[in-house]
mmCIF file of C-alpha atoms in Angstrom:
data_model
loop_
_atom_site.group_PDB
_atom_site.id
_atom_site.type_symbol
_atom_site.label_atom_id
_atom_site.label_comp_id
_atom_site.label_asym_id
_atom_site.label_seq_id
_atom_site.Cartn_x
_atom_site.Cartn_y
_atom_site.Cartn_z
ATOM 1 C CA MET A 7 -190.333 -52.147 51.382
ATOM 2 C CA ALA A 8 -187.135 -50.436 50.672
ATOM 3 C CA SER A 9 -184.465 -49.545 53.194
ATOM 4 C CA TYR A 10 -183.348 -46.830 54.086
ATOM 5 C CA ALA A 11 -179.756 -46.017 56.838
ATOM 6 C CA TRP A 12 -178.379 -42.987 57.960
ATOM 7 C CA VAL A 13 -175.583 -41.844 60.460
ATOM 8 C CA LEU A 14 -175.744 -38.964 63.378
ATOM 9 C CA GLU A 15 -173.590 -38.407 65.963
ATOM 10 C CA VAL A 16 -174.040 -38.201 70.319
ATOM 11 C CA ARG A 17 -172.404 -34.885 71.632
ATOM 12 C CA PRO A 18 -169.572 -36.259 73.872
ATOM 13 C CA GLY A 19 -170.498 -36.994 77.936
ATOM 14 C CA TYR A 20 -174.418 -37.665 76.152
ATOM 15 C CA GLU A 21 -174.012 -41.284 75.118
ATOM 16 C CA ASP A 22 -176.038 -42.749 78.427
ATOM 17 C CA GLU A 23 -178.605 -39.886 78.288
ATOM 18 C CA TYR A 24 -179.540 -40.532 74.670
ATOM 19 C CA ARG A 25 -179.987 -44.722 75.976
ATOM 20 C CA LYS A 26 -182.041 -43.262 78.885
ATOM 21 C CA ARG A 27 -184.355 -41.107 76.197
ATOM 22 C CA HIS A 28 -184.403 -44.307 74.174
ATOM 23 C CA ASP A 29 -184.880 -47.010 76.211
ATOM 24 C CA GLU A 30 -188.022 -44.425 77.767
ATOM 25 C CA ILE A 31 -189.498 -42.735 74.017
ATOM 26 C CA TRP A 32 -192.789 -41.714 74.010
ATOM 27 C CA PRO A 33 -195.419 -43.818 73.266
ATOM 28 C CA ASP A 34 -196.876 -41.364 70.851
ATOM 29 C CA MET A 35 -193.632 -40.935 69.477
ATOM 30 C CA LEU A 36 -193.403 -44.216 68.524
ATOM 31 C CA GLU A 37 -197.020 -43.458 67.158
ATOM 32 C CA THR A 38 -196.043 -41.033 64.537
ATOM 33 C CA LEU A 39 -193.717 -43.226 63.606
ATOM 34 C CA ARG A 40 -196.036 -45.852 62.528
ATOM 35 C CA THR A 41 -198.517 -43.582 61.236
ATOM 36 C CA ALA A 42 -195.576 -42.065 58.682
ATOM 37 C CA GLY A 43 -194.748 -45.708 57.493
ATOM 38 C CA ILE A 44 -191.912 -46.213 59.334
ATOM 39 C CA ARG A 45 -191.271 -50.099 59.900
ATOM 40 C CA ASN A 46 -188.432 -51.999 61.302
ATOM 41 C CA TYR A 47 -186.439 -49.099 62.367
ATOM 42 C CA HIS A 48 -182.822 -49.963 64.012
ATOM 43 C CA ILE A 49 -180.811 -47.499 65.762
ATOM 44 C CA PHE A 50 -176.959 -48.679 66.709
ATOM 45 C CA ARG A 51 -174.291 -46.895 68.380
ATOM 46 C CA HIS A 52 -170.465 -47.044 68.173
ATOM 47 C CA GLY A 53 -168.784 -44.482 70.271
ATOM 48 C CA LEU A 54 -170.634 -41.490 69.307
ATOM 49 C CA THR A 55 -171.706 -42.407 66.005
ATOM 50 C CA LEU A 56 -175.189 -43.504 65.570
ATOM 51 C CA PHE A 57 -176.614 -45.446 62.431
ATOM 52 C CA GLY A 58 -180.511 -45.387 61.995
ATOM 53 C CA TYR A 59 -182.079 -48.171 59.422
ATOM 54 C CA PHE A 60 -185.291 -48.489 58.868
ATOM 55 C CA GLU A 61 -187.841 -49.479 56.034
ATOM 56 C CA THR A 62 -190.631 -47.808 54.542
ATOM 57 C CA GLU A 63 -193.141 -48.175 51.684
ATOM 58 C CA ASP A 64 -193.308 -44.559 50.998
ATOM 59 C CA LEU A 65 -190.228 -42.173 51.622
ATOM 60 C CA GLU A 66 -191.557 -39.449 50.532
ATOM 61 C CA ALA A 67 -195.102 -39.496 52.521
ATOM 62 C CA ALA A 68 -192.745 -40.519 55.663
ATOM 63 C CA ILE A 69 -191.140 -37.510 55.393
ATOM 64 C CA ALA A 70 -193.641 -35.145 54.692
ATOM 65 C CA HIS A 71 -195.572 -37.128 57.982
ATOM 66 C CA LEU A 72 -192.435 -36.199 60.157
ATOM 67 C CA ALA A 73 -192.263 -33.008 59.215
ATOM 68 C CA GLN A 74 -195.735 -31.757 60.159
ATOM 69 C CA CYS A 75 -196.379 -33.373 62.962
ATOM 70 C CA PRO A 76 -195.824 -32.120 66.099
ATOM 71 C CA VAL A 77 -194.876 -34.829 68.378
ATOM 72 C CA ASN A 78 -191.743 -35.429 65.893
ATOM 73 C CA ALA A 79 -190.655 -32.101 66.493
ATOM 74 C CA LYS A 80 -191.468 -31.913 69.784
ATOM 75 C CA TRP A 81 -189.399 -35.151 70.186
ATOM 76 C CA GLY A 82 -186.463 -33.237 67.861
ATOM 77 C CA LYS A 83 -186.587 -30.350 69.983
ATOM 78 C CA TRP A 84 -185.568 -32.440 73.515
ATOM 79 C CA MET A 85 -183.297 -34.376 71.383
ATOM 80 C CA GLU A 86 -181.430 -31.656 70.055
ATOM 81 C CA PRO A 87 -179.187 -30.658 72.744
ATOM 82 C CA ILE A 88 -177.280 -33.802 72.298
ATOM 83 C CA MET A 89 -177.061 -34.628 69.505
ATOM 84 C CA LYS A 90 -175.113 -33.524 66.167
ATOM 85 C CA ILE A 91 -177.826 -33.802 63.278
ATOM 86 C CA ASP A 92 -176.757 -33.262 60.145
ATOM 87 C CA VAL A 93 -179.819 -33.028 57.734
ATOM 88 C CA ASP A 94 -180.114 -32.283 54.212
ATOM 89 C CA PRO A 95 -181.547 -29.278 53.209
ATOM 90 C CA LYS A 96 -183.149 -30.473 49.898
ATOM 91 C CA ASN A 97 -185.710 -31.915 52.512
ATOM 92 C CA GLU A 98 -185.304 -31.209 56.558
ATOM 93 C CA PHE A 99 -184.128 -35.081 57.162
ATOM 94 C CA PRO A 100 -181.099 -36.945 57.992
ATOM 95 C CA TYR A 101 -178.907 -37.355 54.969
ATOM 96 C CA LEU A 102 -179.645 -40.987 53.685
ATOM 97 C CA LEU A 103 -176.468 -43.466 52.820
ATOM 98 C CA PRO A 104 -176.257 -44.705 49.501
ATOM 99 C CA GLN A 105 -176.865 -48.670 49.941
ATOM 100 C CA GLN A 106 -173.539 -50.631 48.686
ATOM 101 C CA PHE A 107 -174.392 -53.841 49.368
ATOM 102 C CA GLU A 108 -177.041 -56.215 50.053
ATOM 103 C CA MET A 109 -177.933 -60.004 50.181
ATOM 104 C CA THR A 110 -180.753 -61.107 50.417
#
């Protein structure tokens, strides 16, 4: 399974709200991620910087599923006011970070 990572930001003053929303993540949003084929998903925060890591067997299929899913659209709209999200115009998904090192 391939691994991927992204970096986004929380808007200043919304750190606690960001944490709260993920502590109370909608069950149907979790199911959407699972159905998209996303596994082992983690988000870490340092100050306002968010670092996300996930694994999937088919990145293009996962992105396509999320792009057409109404639950994901609703989640994105709900999170938009508290986050700075920089997306790749080629796939409307957050820019993925190039892997620099792996220890197995």
